[in-house]
JSON list of C-alpha atoms in Angstrom, two decimals:
[
{"chain": "A", "resi": 76, "resn": "MET", "atom": "CA", "xyz": [116.48, 116.61, 116.86]},
{"chain": "A", "resi": 77, "resn": "SER", "atom": "CA", "xyz": [119.72, 114.84, 115.97]},
{"chain": "A", "resi": 78, "resn": "ALA", "atom": "CA", "xyz": [119.82, 111.18, 114.94]},
{"chain": "A", "resi": 79, "resn": "ALA", "atom": "CA", "xyz": [121.53, 110.32, 118.21]},
{"chain": "A", "resi": 80, "resn": "ASP", "atom": "CA", "xyz": [118.85, 112.16, 120.20]},
{"chain": "A", "resi": 81, "resn": "GLY", "atom": "CA", "xyz": [116.07, 110.36, 118.31]},
{"chain": "A", "resi": 82, "resn": "ALA", "atom": "CA", "xyz": [117.67, 106.98, 118.90]},
{"chain": "A", "resi": 83, "resn": "ALA", "atom": "CA", "xyz": [118.23, 107.82, 122.58]},
{"chain": "A", "resi": 84, "resn": "ARG", "atom": "CA", "xyz": [114.56, 108.78, 122.93]},
{"chain": "A", "resi": 85, "resn": "PHE", "atom": "CA", "xyz": [113.55, 105.49, 121.35]},
{"chain": "A", "resi": 86, "resn": "ARG", "atom": "CA", "xyz": [116.07, 103.46, 123.37]},
{"chain": "A", "resi": 87, "resn": "ALA", "atom": "CA", "xyz": [114.80, 104.94, 126.63]},
{"chain": "A", "resi": 88, "resn": "LEU", "atom": "CA", "xyz": [111.31, 103.62, 125.89]},
{"chain": "A", "resi": 89, "resn": "HIS", "atom": "CA", "xyz": [112.68, 100.07, 126.22]},
{"chain": "A", "resi": 90, "resn": "HIS", "atom": "CA", "xyz": [114.08, 100.45, 129.72]},
{"chain": "A", "resi": 91, "resn": "GLY", "atom": "CA", "xyz": [112.59, 100.77, 133.18]},
{"chain": "A", "resi": 92, "resn": "ARG", "atom": "CA", "xyz": [109.34, 99.10, 132.16]},
{"chain": "A", "resi": 93, "resn": "THR", "atom": "CA", "xyz": [107.27, 96.93, 134.49]},
{"chain": "A", "resi": 94, "resn": "PRO", "atom": "CA", "xyz": [106.30, 93.44, 133.27]},
{"chain": "A", "resi": 95, "resn": "GLU", "atom": "CA", "xyz": [102.66, 94.41, 132.78]},
{"chain": "A", "resi": 96, "resn": "ASP", "atom": "CA", "xyz": [103.61, 97.46, 130.72]},
{"chain": "A", "resi": 97, "resn": "PRO", "atom": "CA", "xyz": [105.62, 96.38, 127.65]},
{"chain": "A", "resi": 98, "resn": "LEU", "atom": "CA", "xyz": [106.34, 98.88, 124.90]},
{"chain": "A", "resi": 99, "resn": "VAL", "atom": "CA", "xyz": [103.62, 98.43, 122.27]},
{"chain": "A", "resi": 100, "resn": "LEU", "atom": "CA", "xyz": [104.73, 99.46, 118.77]},
{"chain": "A", "resi": 101, "resn": "PRO", "atom": "CA", "xyz": [102.07, 99.41, 116.05]},
{"chain": "A", "resi": 102, "resn": "GLY", "atom": "CA", "xyz": [103.29, 98.74, 112.52]},
{"chain": "A", "resi": 103, "resn": "PRO", "atom": "CA", "xyz": [102.36, 101.45, 109.99]},
{"chain": "A", "resi": 104, "resn": "TRP", "atom": "CA", "xyz": [102.52, 100.53, 106.33]},
{"chain": "A", "resi": 105, "resn": "ASP", "atom": "CA", "xyz": [102.10, 104.05, 104.93]},
{"chain": "A", "resi": 106, "resn": "ALA", "atom": "CA", "xyz": [101.92, 107.67, 106.06]},
{"chain": "A", "resi": 107, "resn": "ALA", "atom": "CA", "xyz": [98.16, 107.59, 106.68]},
{"chain": "A", "resi": 108, "resn": "SER", "atom": "CA", "xyz": [98.30, 104.58, 109.00]},
{"chain": "A", "resi": 109, "resn": "ALA", "atom": "CA", "xyz": [101.31, 106.10, 110.79]},
{"chain": "A", "resi": 110, "resn": "ARG", "atom": "CA", "xyz": [99.30, 109.25, 111.53]},
{"chain": "A", "resi": 111, "resn": "VAL", "atom": "CA", "xyz": [96.41, 107.15, 112.88]},
{"chain": "A", "resi": 112, "resn": "PHE", "atom": "CA", "xyz": [98.71, 105.30, 115.29]},
{"chain": "A", "resi": 113, "resn": "ALA", "atom": "CA", "xyz": [100.52, 108.47, 116.39]},
{"chain": "A", "resi": 114, "resn": "ALA", "atom": "CA", "xyz": [97.22, 110.26, 116.98]},
{"chain": "A", "resi": 115, "resn": "ALA", "atom": "CA", "xyz": [96.11, 107.33, 119.15]},
{"chain": "A", "resi": 116, "resn": "GLY", "atom": "CA", "xyz": [98.97, 108.16, 121.51]},
{"chain": "A", "resi": 117, "resn": "PHE", "atom": "CA", "xyz": [101.57, 105.48, 120.79]},
{"chain": "A", "resi": 118, "resn": "PRO", "atom": "CA", "xyz": [105.03, 106.83, 121.70]},
{"chain": "A", "resi": 119, "resn": "ALA", "atom": "CA", "xyz": [106.83, 105.20, 118.76]},
{"chain": "A", "resi": 120, "resn": "LEU", "atom": "CA", "xyz": [106.16, 103.07, 115.69]},
{"chain": "A", "resi": 121, "resn": "ALA", "atom": "CA", "xyz": [107.87, 100.12, 113.98]},
{"chain": "A", "resi": 122, "resn": "THR", "atom": "CA", "xyz": [107.29, 99.47, 110.28]},
{"chain": "A", "resi": 123, "resn": "PRO", "atom": "CA", "xyz": [106.66, 95.87, 109.14]},
{"chain": "A", "resi": 124, "resn": "SER", "atom": "CA", "xyz": [108.44, 94.93, 105.93]},
{"chain": "A", "resi": 125, "resn": "ALA", "atom": "CA", "xyz": [105.60, 92.62, 104.86]},
{"chain": "A", "resi": 126, "resn": "GLY", "atom": "CA", "xyz": [102.97, 95.29, 105.48]},
{"chain": "A", "resi": 127, "resn": "VAL", "atom": "CA", "xyz": [104.94, 97.89, 103.56]},
{"chain": "A", "resi": 128, "resn": "ALA", "atom": "CA", "xyz": [105.49, 95.37, 100.76]},
{"chain": "A", "resi": 129, "resn": "ALA", "atom": "CA", "xyz": [101.74, 94.77, 100.50]},
{"chain": "A", "resi": 130, "resn": "SER", "atom": "CA", "xyz": [101.05, 98.50, 100.36]},
{"chain": "A", "resi": 131, "resn": "LEU", "atom": "CA", "xyz": [103.51, 98.81, 97.47]},
{"chain": "A", "resi": 132, "resn": "GLY", "atom": "CA", "xyz": [102.17, 95.81, 95.57]},
{"chain": "A", "resi": 133, "resn": "TYR", "atom": "CA", "xyz": [104.99, 93.38, 96.35]},
{"chain": "A", "resi": 134, "resn": "ALA", "atom": "CA", "xyz": [105.12, 89.97, 97.98]},
{"chain": "A", "resi": 135, "resn": "ASP", "atom": "CA", "xyz": [106.84, 89.80, 101.35]},
{"chain": "A", "resi": 136, "resn": "GLY", "atom": "CA", "xyz": [110.58, 89.91, 100.82]},
{"chain": "A", "resi": 137, "resn": "ALA", "atom": "CA", "xyz": [110.35, 91.19, 97.23]},
{"chain": "A", "resi": 138, "resn": "THR", "atom": "CA", "xyz": [110.39, 94.96, 97.82]},
{"chain": "A", "resi": 139, "resn": "PRO", "atom": "CA", "xyz": [113.36, 96.68, 96.15]},
{"chain": "A", "resi": 140, "resn": "ALA", "atom": "CA", "xyz": [115.57, 98.44, 98.67]},
{"chain": "A", "resi": 141, "resn": "ASP", "atom": "CA", "xyz": [115.00, 101.89, 97.12]},
{"chain": "A", "resi": 142, "resn": "GLU", "atom": "CA", "xyz": [111.24, 101.53, 97.47]},
{"chain": "A", "resi": 143, "resn": "MET", "atom": "CA", "xyz": [111.47, 100.28, 101.05]},
{"chain": "A", "resi": 144, "resn": "PHE", "atom": "CA", "xyz": [113.64, 103.18, 102.16]},
{"chain": "A", "resi": 145, "resn": "ALA", "atom": "CA", "xyz": [111.38, 105.65, 100.34]},
{"chain": "A", "resi": 146, "resn": "ALA", "atom": "CA", "xyz": [108.33, 104.18, 102.11]},
{"chain": "A", "resi": 147, "resn": "VAL", "atom": "CA", "xyz": [110.06, 104.44, 105.49]},
{"chain": "A", "resi": 148, "resn": "ALA", "atom": "CA", "xyz": [110.94, 108.07, 104.74]},
{"chain": "A", "resi": 149, "resn": "ARG", "atom": "CA", "xyz": [107.31, 108.91, 103.97]},
{"chain": "A", "resi": 150, "resn": "ILE", "atom": "CA", "xyz": [106.20, 107.31, 107.23]},
{"chain": "A", "resi": 151, "resn": "ALA", "atom": "CA", "xyz": [108.88, 109.04, 109.31]},
{"chain": "A", "resi": 152, "resn": "ARG", "atom": "CA", "xyz": [108.06, 112.43, 107.78]},
{"chain": "A", "resi": 153, "resn": "ALA", "atom": "CA", "xyz": [104.37, 112.02, 108.57]},
{"chain": "A", "resi": 154, "resn": "VAL", "atom": "CA", "xyz": [104.70, 111.73, 112.37]},
{"chain": "A", "resi": 155, "resn": "ASP", "atom": "CA", "xyz": [106.52, 113.32, 115.28]},
{"chain": "A", "resi": 156, "resn": "VAL", "atom": "CA", "xyz": [107.21, 110.05, 117.13]},
{"chain": "A", "resi": 157, "resn": "PRO", "atom": "CA", "xyz": [110.28, 107.84, 116.59]},
{"chain": "A", "resi": 158, "resn": "VAL", "atom": "CA", "xyz": [110.03, 105.31, 113.76]},
{"chain": "A", "resi": 159, "resn": "SER", "atom": "CA", "xyz": [112.00, 102.08, 113.58]},
{"chain": "A", "resi": 160, "resn": "ALA", "atom": "CA", "xyz": [112.25, 100.36, 110.20]},
{"chain": "A", "resi": 161, "resn": "ASP", "atom": "CA", "xyz": [112.15, 96.69, 109.29]},
{"chain": "A", "resi": 162, "resn": "VAL", "atom": "CA", "xyz": [114.78, 96.40, 106.58]},
{"chain": "A", "resi": 163, "resn": "GLU", "atom": "CA", "xyz": [114.78, 92.61, 106.37]},
{"chain": "A", "resi": 164, "resn": "ASP", "atom": "CA", "xyz": [118.33, 91.26, 106.01]},
{"chain": "A", "resi": 165, "resn": "GLY", "atom": "CA", "xyz": [119.84, 94.57, 104.95]},
{"chain": "A", "resi": 166, "resn": "TYR", "atom": "CA", "xyz": [119.42, 94.10, 101.17]},
{"chain": "A", "resi": 167, "resn": "GLY", "atom": "CA", "xyz": [123.05, 93.15, 100.74]},
{"chain": "A", "resi": 168, "resn": "LEU", "atom": "CA", "xyz": [124.21, 96.68, 101.59]},
{"chain": "A", "resi": 169, "resn": "ALA", "atom": "CA", "xyz": [127.52, 97.35, 103.29]},
{"chain": "A", "resi": 170, "resn": "PRO", "atom": "CA", "xyz": [127.02, 98.36, 106.93]},
{"chain": "A", "resi": 171, "resn": "GLU", "atom": "CA", "xyz": [128.01, 101.97, 106.30]},
{"chain": "A", "resi": 172, "resn": "GLU", "atom": "CA", "xyz": [125.57, 102.38, 103.42]},
{"chain": "A", "resi": 173, "resn": "LEU", "atom": "CA", "xyz": [122.78, 100.61, 105.28]},
{"chain": "A", "resi": 174, "resn": "VAL", "atom": "CA", "xyz": [123.19, 102.94, 108.25]},
{"chain": "A", "resi": 175, "resn": "GLU", "atom": "CA", "xyz": [123.28, 106.08, 106.13]},
{"chain": "A", "resi": 176, "resn": "ARG", "atom": "CA", "xyz": [120.21, 105.08, 104.17]},
{"chain": "A", "resi": 177, "resn": "LEU", "atom": "CA", "xyz": [118.29, 104.42, 107.39]},
{"chain": "A", "resi": 178, "resn": "LEU", "atom": "CA", "xyz": [119.34, 107.77, 108.79]},
{"chain": "A", "resi": 179, "resn": "ASP", "atom": "CA", "xyz": [118.49, 109.56, 105.54]},
{"chain": "A", "resi": 180, "resn": "ALA", "atom": "CA", "xyz": [115.01, 108.01, 105.74]},
{"chain": "A", "resi": 181, "resn": "GLY", "atom": "CA", "xyz": [114.55, 109.39, 109.25]},
{"chain": "A", "resi": 182, "resn": "ALA", "atom": "CA", "xyz": [114.56, 106.04, 111.06]},
{"chain": "A", "resi": 183, "resn": "VAL", "atom": "CA", "xyz": [115.79, 105.83, 114.65]},
{"chain": "A", "resi": 184, "resn": "GLY", "atom": "CA", "xyz": [116.23, 102.07, 114.59]},
{"chain": "A", "resi": 185, "resn": "CYS", "atom": "CA", "xyz": [115.92, 98.94, 112.49]},
{"chain": "A", "resi": 186, "resn": "ASN", "atom": "CA", "xyz": [115.09, 95.24, 112.48]},
{"chain": "A", "resi": 187, "resn": "LEU", "atom": "CA", "xyz": [117.73, 93.00, 110.93]},
{"chain": "A", "resi": 188, "resn": "GLU", "atom": "CA", "xyz": [116.99, 89.31, 110.25]},
{"chain": "A", "resi": 189, "resn": "ASP", "atom": "CA", "xyz": [119.38, 86.40, 110.70]},
{"chain": "A", "resi": 190, "resn": "SER", "atom": "CA", "xyz": [118.08, 84.32, 107.81]},
{"chain": "A", "resi": 191, "resn": "ALA", "atom": "CA", "xyz": [117.97, 84.81, 104.05]},
{"chain": "A", "resi": 192, "resn": "ASP", "atom": "CA", "xyz": [115.99, 82.93, 101.42]},
{"chain": "A", "resi": 193, "resn": "GLY", "atom": "CA", "xyz": [114.50, 80.78, 104.17]},
{"chain": "A", "resi": 194, "resn": "VAL", "atom": "CA", "xyz": [117.88, 79.64, 105.52]},
{"chain": "A", "resi": 195, "resn": "LEU", "atom": "CA", "xyz": [119.39, 80.60, 108.87]},
{"chain": "A", "resi": 196, "resn": "LYS", "atom": "CA", "xyz": [122.69, 82.45, 108.71]},
{"chain": "A", "resi": 197, "resn": "ASP", "atom": "CA", "xyz": [125.73, 81.31, 110.63]},
{"chain": "A", "resi": 198, "resn": "PRO", "atom": "CA", "xyz": [125.32, 83.07, 114.00]},
{"chain": "A", "resi": 199, "resn": "ALA", "atom": "CA", "xyz": [128.98, 83.97, 114.38]},
{"chain": "A", "resi": 200, "resn": "GLU", "atom": "CA", "xyz": [129.13, 85.51, 110.92]},
{"chain": "A", "resi": 201, "resn": "HIS", "atom": "CA", "xyz": [125.88, 87.35, 111.49]},
{"chain": "A", "resi": 202, "resn": "ALA", "atom": "CA", "xyz": [127.11, 88.66, 114.83]},
{"chain": "A", "resi": 203, "resn": "GLU", "atom": "CA", "xyz": [130.24, 89.95, 113.11]},
{"chain": "A", "resi": 204, "resn": "TRP", "atom": "CA", "xyz": [128.06, 91.76, 110.55]},
{"chain": "A", "resi": 205, "resn": "LEU", "atom": "CA", "xyz": [125.86, 93.22, 113.30]},
{"chain": "A", "resi": 206, "resn": "ALA", "atom": "CA", "xyz": [128.99, 94.48, 115.04]},
{"chain": "A", "resi": 207, "resn": "ALA", "atom": "CA", "xyz": [129.98, 96.27, 111.83]},
{"chain": "A", "resi": 208, "resn": "VAL", "atom": "CA", "xyz": [126.52, 97.84, 111.62]},
{"chain": "A", "resi": 209, "resn": "ARG", "atom": "CA", "xyz": [126.84, 98.96, 115.24]},
{"chain": "A", "resi": 210, "resn": "GLU", "atom": "CA", "xyz": [130.25, 100.44, 114.57]},
{"chain": "A", "resi": 211, "resn": "ALA", "atom": "CA", "xyz": [128.93, 102.35, 111.57]},
{"chain": "A", "resi": 212, "resn": "ALA", "atom": "CA", "xyz": [125.85, 103.56, 113.46]},
{"chain": "A", "resi": 213, "resn": "GLY", "atom": "CA", "xyz": [127.44, 104.44, 116.76]},
{"chain": "A", "resi": 214, "resn": "ASP", "atom": "CA", "xyz": [124.62, 105.61, 119.01]},
{"chain": "A", "resi": 215, "resn": "ARG", "atom": "CA", "xyz": [122.51, 106.90, 116.12]},
{"chain": "A", "resi": 216, "resn": "LEU", "atom": "CA", "xyz": [120.39, 103.76, 115.62]},
{"chain": "A", "resi": 217, "resn": "PHE", "atom": "CA", "xyz": [118.62, 101.25, 117.84]},
{"chain": "A", "resi": 218, "resn": "LEU", "atom": "CA", "xyz": [119.42, 97.75, 116.54]},
{"chain": "A", "resi": 219, "resn": "ASN", "atom": "CA", "xyz": [116.77, 95.05, 116.93]},
{"chain": "A", "resi": 220, "resn": "ALA", "atom": "CA", "xyz": [118.29, 91.70, 115.99]},
{"chain": "A", "resi": 221, "resn": "ARG", "atom": "CA", "xyz": [115.62, 89.33, 114.74]},
{"chain": "A", "resi": 222, "resn": "ILE", "atom": "CA", "xyz": [116.23, 85.66, 115.57]},
{"chain": "A", "resi": 223, "resn": "ASP", "atom": "CA", "xyz": [114.59, 83.35, 113.04]},
{"chain": "A", "resi": 224, "resn": "THR", "atom": "CA", "xyz": [115.19, 79.96, 114.64]},
{"chain": "A", "resi": 225, "resn": "PHE", "atom": "CA", "xyz": [111.54, 79.28, 115.50]},
{"chain": "A", "resi": 226, "resn": "LEU", "atom": "CA", "xyz": [110.45, 80.62, 112.12]},
{"chain": "A", "resi": 227, "resn": "ARG", "atom": "CA", "xyz": [112.81, 78.17, 110.40]},
{"chain": "A", "resi": 228, "resn": "GLY", "atom": "CA", "xyz": [111.80, 75.08, 112.37]},
{"chain": "A", "resi": 229, "resn": "VAL", "atom": "CA", "xyz": [114.43, 75.08, 115.11]},
{"chain": "A", "resi": 230, "resn": "ASP", "atom": "CA", "xyz": [112.28, 74.66, 118.21]},
{"chain": "A", "resi": 231, "resn": "ASP", "atom": "CA", "xyz": [115.04, 74.46, 120.83]},
{"chain": "A", "resi": 232, "resn": "PRO", "atom": "CA", "xyz": [114.90, 77.65, 122.95]},
{"chain": "A", "resi": 233, "resn": "GLY", "atom": "CA", "xyz": [118.60, 77.21, 123.65]},
{"chain": "A", "resi": 234, "resn": "ALA", "atom": "CA", "xyz": [119.41, 77.92, 120.01]},
{"chain": "A", "resi": 235, "resn": "ALA", "atom": "CA", "xyz": [117.60, 81.24, 120.24]},
{"chain": "A", "resi": 236, "resn": "VAL", "atom": "CA", "xyz": [119.26, 82.11, 123.54]},
{"chain": "A", "resi": 237, "resn": "GLY", "atom": "CA", "xyz": [122.69, 81.34, 122.08]},
{"chain": "A", "resi": 238, "resn": "ARG", "atom": "CA", "xyz": [122.10, 83.56, 119.09]},
{"chain": "A", "resi": 239, "resn": "ALA", "atom": "CA", "xyz": [120.73, 86.30, 121.34]},
{"chain": "A", "resi": 240, "resn": "ALA", "atom": "CA", "xyz": [123.89, 86.27, 123.45]},
{"chain": "A", "resi": 241, "resn": "ALA", "atom": "CA", "xyz": [126.07, 86.61, 120.35]},
{"chain": "A", "resi": 242, "resn": "TYR", "atom": "CA", "xyz": [123.98, 89.44, 118.94]},
{"chain": "A", "resi": 243, "resn": "VAL", "atom": "CA", "xyz": [123.84, 91.38, 122.20]},
{"chain": "A", "resi": 244, "resn": "ALA", "atom": "CA", "xyz": [127.61, 91.03, 122.52]},
{"chain": "A", "resi": 245, "resn": "ALA", "atom": "CA", "xyz": [127.87, 92.42, 118.98]},
{"chain": "A", "resi": 246, "resn": "GLY", "atom": "CA", "xyz": [125.96, 95.54, 119.99]},
{"chain": "A", "resi": 247, "resn": "ALA", "atom": "CA", "xyz": [122.28, 94.75, 119.44]},
{"chain": "A", "resi": 248, "resn": "ASP", "atom": "CA", "xyz": [119.99, 96.82, 121.67]},
{"chain": "A", "resi": 249, "resn": "CYS", "atom": "CA", "xyz": [117.16, 94.27, 121.56]},
{"chain": "A", "resi": 250, "resn": "VAL", "atom": "CA", "xyz": [116.56, 90.77, 120.22]},
{"chain": "A", "resi": 251, "resn": "TYR", "atom": "CA", "xyz": [113.46, 89.49, 118.48]},
{"chain": "A", "resi": 252, "resn": "PRO", "atom": "CA", "xyz": [112.86, 85.72, 118.56]},
{"chain": "A", "resi": 253, "resn": "ILE", "atom": "CA", "xyz": [110.05, 85.92, 116.06]},
{"chain": "A", "resi": 254, "resn": "ALA", "atom": "CA", "xyz": [107.33, 83.25, 116.20]},
{"chain": "A", "resi": 255, "resn": "ALA", "atom": "CA", "xyz": [108.54, 81.96, 119.57]},
{"chain": "A", "resi": 256, "resn": "PRO", "atom": "CA", "xyz": [105.75, 79.91, 121.20]},
{"chain": "A", "resi": 257, "resn": "VAL", "atom": "CA", "xyz": [104.15, 81.66, 124.14]},
{"chain": "A", "resi": 258, "resn": "ALA", "atom": "CA", "xyz": [105.09, 78.74, 126.40]},
{"chain": "A", "resi": 259, "resn": "VAL", "atom": "CA", "xyz": [108.83, 79.33, 125.95]},
{"chain": "A", "resi": 260, "resn": "LEU", "atom": "CA", "xyz": [108.80, 83.08, 126.57]},
{"chain": "A", "resi": 261, "resn": "PRO", "atom": "CA", "xyz": [109.74, 82.73, 130.27]},
{"chain": "A", "resi": 262, "resn": "LEU", "atom": "CA", "xyz": [112.71, 80.55, 129.28]},
{"chain": "A", "resi": 263, "resn": "LEU", "atom": "CA", "xyz": [113.84, 83.09, 126.71]},
{"chain": "A", "resi": 264, "resn": "ARG", "atom": "CA", "xyz": [113.44, 85.95, 129.18]},
{"chain": "A", "resi": 265, "resn": "ALA", "atom": "CA", "xyz": [115.52, 84.10, 131.76]},
{"chain": "A", "resi": 266, "resn": "GLY", "atom": "CA", "xyz": [118.31, 83.42, 129.28]},
{"chain": "A", "resi": 267, "resn": "ILE", "atom": "CA", "xyz": [118.50, 86.71, 127.38]},
{"chain": "A", "resi": 268, "resn": "GLN", "atom": "CA", "xyz": [120.19, 89.89, 128.52]},
{"chain": "A", "resi": 269, "resn": "GLY", "atom": "CA", "xyz": [118.39, 93.10, 127.60]},
{"chain": "A", "resi": 270, "resn": "PRO", "atom": "CA", "xyz": [115.07, 93.87, 125.91]},
{"chain": "A", "resi": 271, "resn": "VAL", "atom": "CA", "xyz": [113.10, 91.13, 124.14]},
{"chain": "A", "resi": 272, "resn": "ASN", "atom": "CA", "xyz": [110.69, 91.84, 121.27]},
{"chain": "A", "resi": 273, "resn": "VAL", "atom": "CA", "xyz": [107.68, 89.50, 120.97]},
{"chain": "A", "resi": 274, "resn": "LEU", "atom": "CA", "xyz": [105.32, 89.15, 118.02]},
{"chain": "A", "resi": 275, "resn": "ALA", "atom": "CA", "xyz": [101.60, 89.51, 118.81]},
{"chain": "A", "resi": 276, "resn": "ARG", "atom": "CA", "xyz": [98.61, 88.91, 116.57]},
{"chain": "A", "resi": 277, "resn": "PRO", "atom": "CA", "xyz": [95.89, 91.55, 116.73]},
{"chain": "A", "resi": 278, "resn": "GLY", "atom": "CA", "xyz": [92.75, 90.16, 118.32]},
{"chain": "A", "resi": 279, "resn": "GLU", "atom": "CA", "xyz": [94.32, 86.76, 119.01]},
{"chain": "A", "resi": 280, "resn": "GLY", "atom": "CA", "xyz": [96.20, 85.09, 121.83]},
{"chain": "A", "resi": 281, "resn": "PRO", "atom": "CA", "xyz": [97.58, 86.77, 124.95]},
{"chain": "A", "resi": 282, "resn": "SER", "atom": "CA", "xyz": [97.18, 90.53, 125.35]},
{"chain": "A", "resi": 283, "resn": "PRO", "atom": "CA", "xyz": [100.25, 92.79, 125.32]},
{"chain": "A", "resi": 284, "resn": "ALA", "atom": "CA", "xyz": [100.09, 93.02, 129.11]},
{"chain": "A", "resi": 285, "resn": "GLU", "atom": "CA", "xyz": [99.97, 89.23, 129.37]},
{"chain": "A", "resi": 286, "resn": "LEU", "atom": "CA", "xyz": [102.92, 88.89, 126.99]},
{"chain": "A", "resi": 287, "resn": "GLY", "atom": "CA", "xyz": [104.78, 91.43, 129.12]},
{"chain": "A", "resi": 288, "resn": "GLY", "atom": "CA", "xyz": [104.18, 89.27, 132.16]},
{"chain": "A", "resi": 289, "resn": "LEU", "atom": "CA", "xyz": [105.69, 86.32, 130.28]},
{"chain": "A", "resi": 290, "resn": "GLY", "atom": "CA", "xyz": [108.85, 88.23, 129.43]},
{"chain": "A", "resi": 291, "resn": "ALA", "atom": "CA", "xyz": [108.22, 90.59, 126.52]},
{"chain": "A", "resi": 292, "resn": "THR", "atom": "CA", "xyz": [109.82, 94.03, 126.76]},
{"chain": "A", "resi": 293, "resn": "ARG", "atom": "CA", "xyz": [108.20, 95.24, 123.59]},
{"chain": "A", "resi": 294, "resn": "ILE", "atom": "CA", "xyz": [105.36, 94.06, 121.38]},
{"chain": "A", "resi": 295, "resn": "THR", "atom": "CA", "xyz": [105.15, 94.32, 117.60]},
{"chain": "A", "resi": 296, "resn": "PHE", "atom": "CA", "xyz": [102.57, 92.95, 115.21]},
{"chain": "A", "resi": 297, "resn": "GLY", "atom": "CA", "xyz": [104.35, 92.25, 111.93]},
{"chain": "A", "resi": 298, "resn": "PRO", "atom": "CA", "xyz": [101.91, 92.84, 109.06]},
{"chain": "A", "resi": 299, "resn": "GLY", "atom": "CA", "xyz": [98.93, 91.94, 111.28]},
{"chain": "A", "resi": 300, "resn": "LEU", "atom": "CA", "xyz": [97.46, 95.44, 111.46]},
{"chain": "A", "resi": 301, "resn": "GLN", "atom": "CA", "xyz": [97.85, 96.01, 107.71]},
{"chain": "A", "resi": 302, "resn": "ARG", "atom": "CA", "xyz": [96.12, 92.70, 107.01]},
{"chain": "A", "resi": 303, "resn": "ALA", "atom": "CA", "xyz": [93.31, 93.58, 109.42]},
{"chain": "A", "resi": 304, "resn": "ALA", "atom": "CA", "xyz": [92.79, 96.87, 107.60]},
{"chain": "A", "resi": 305, "resn": "GLU", "atom": "CA", "xyz": [92.80, 95.05, 104.29]},
{"chain": "A", "resi": 306, "resn": "ARG", "atom": "CA", "xyz": [90.07, 92.73, 105.55]},
{"chain": "A", "resi": 307, "resn": "VAL", "atom": "CA", "xyz": [87.91, 95.72, 106.44]},
{"chain": "A", "resi": 308, "resn": "VAL", "atom": "CA", "xyz": [88.40, 97.19, 102.96]},
{"chain": "A", "resi": 309, "resn": "ARG", "atom": "CA", "xyz": [87.58, 93.81, 101.40]},
{"chain": "A", "resi": 310, "resn": "GLU", "atom": "CA", "xyz": [84.37, 93.60, 103.42]},
{"chain": "A", "resi": 311, "resn": "GLN", "atom": "CA", "xyz": [83.39, 97.13, 102.45]},
{"chain": "A", "resi": 312, "resn": "ALA", "atom": "CA", "xyz": [84.13, 96.40, 98.79]},
{"chain": "A", "resi": 313, "resn": "ALA", "atom": "CA", "xyz": [81.98, 93.28, 98.93]},
{"chain": "A", "resi": 314, "resn": "ALA", "atom": "CA", "xyz": [79.12, 95.22, 100.50]},
{"chain": "A", "resi": 315, "resn": "LEU", "atom": "CA", "xyz": [79.34, 97.94, 97.86]},
{"chain": "A", "resi": 316, "resn": "SER", "atom": "CA", "xyz": [79.35, 95.42, 95.02]},
{"chain": "A", "resi": 317, "resn": "THR", "atom": "CA", "xyz": [76.14, 93.64, 96.06]}
]
């Protein structure tokens, strides 16, 4: 399957969905977890940068680019479903190199953040950069533009909607207002054109179907599933050591 075909397959999963049936994308942190999620019947997967970082022994945001791309490649090779990769803020790579490294790793899409070192980027400048990534990728990658306003303490939904409009105009296929309060999801849905990614916490809060009813097109979990697995291992280790 060509890169364009893989991206088209992944892109199609985001459209024509009913509100109670959002696209649920588990976040594998290694090849073994990816195989578990694929075997469970999920149609696609989305790696979490923090979960991958933990699996490699790094703090969130501290994974070297080479190791992140290598981890994504191992995950993509392990399964037959499309894999989108969280590559943080792009690691300072030029758009052309970023795109080629994602494609070489077997990814069909990516998350790209609009903050760095805890500070929001200028939305116009970030939109210009996203447009350059889109130009380099053509139709070979699905671009999920993460919006960090709520994460960085900007609680006005209008700020997120404004950034979303700029990013969609730049060529983003989906926007991801991470950490948006559940109460503002209908406002975001009303103001945003195209698919909206919402963060869910495994075992907490509204179900994926409920989040879909509030406006989510797709659901991801960040490092939540990796941390849940780590808790199970910790409990098993404690039981074995007593």
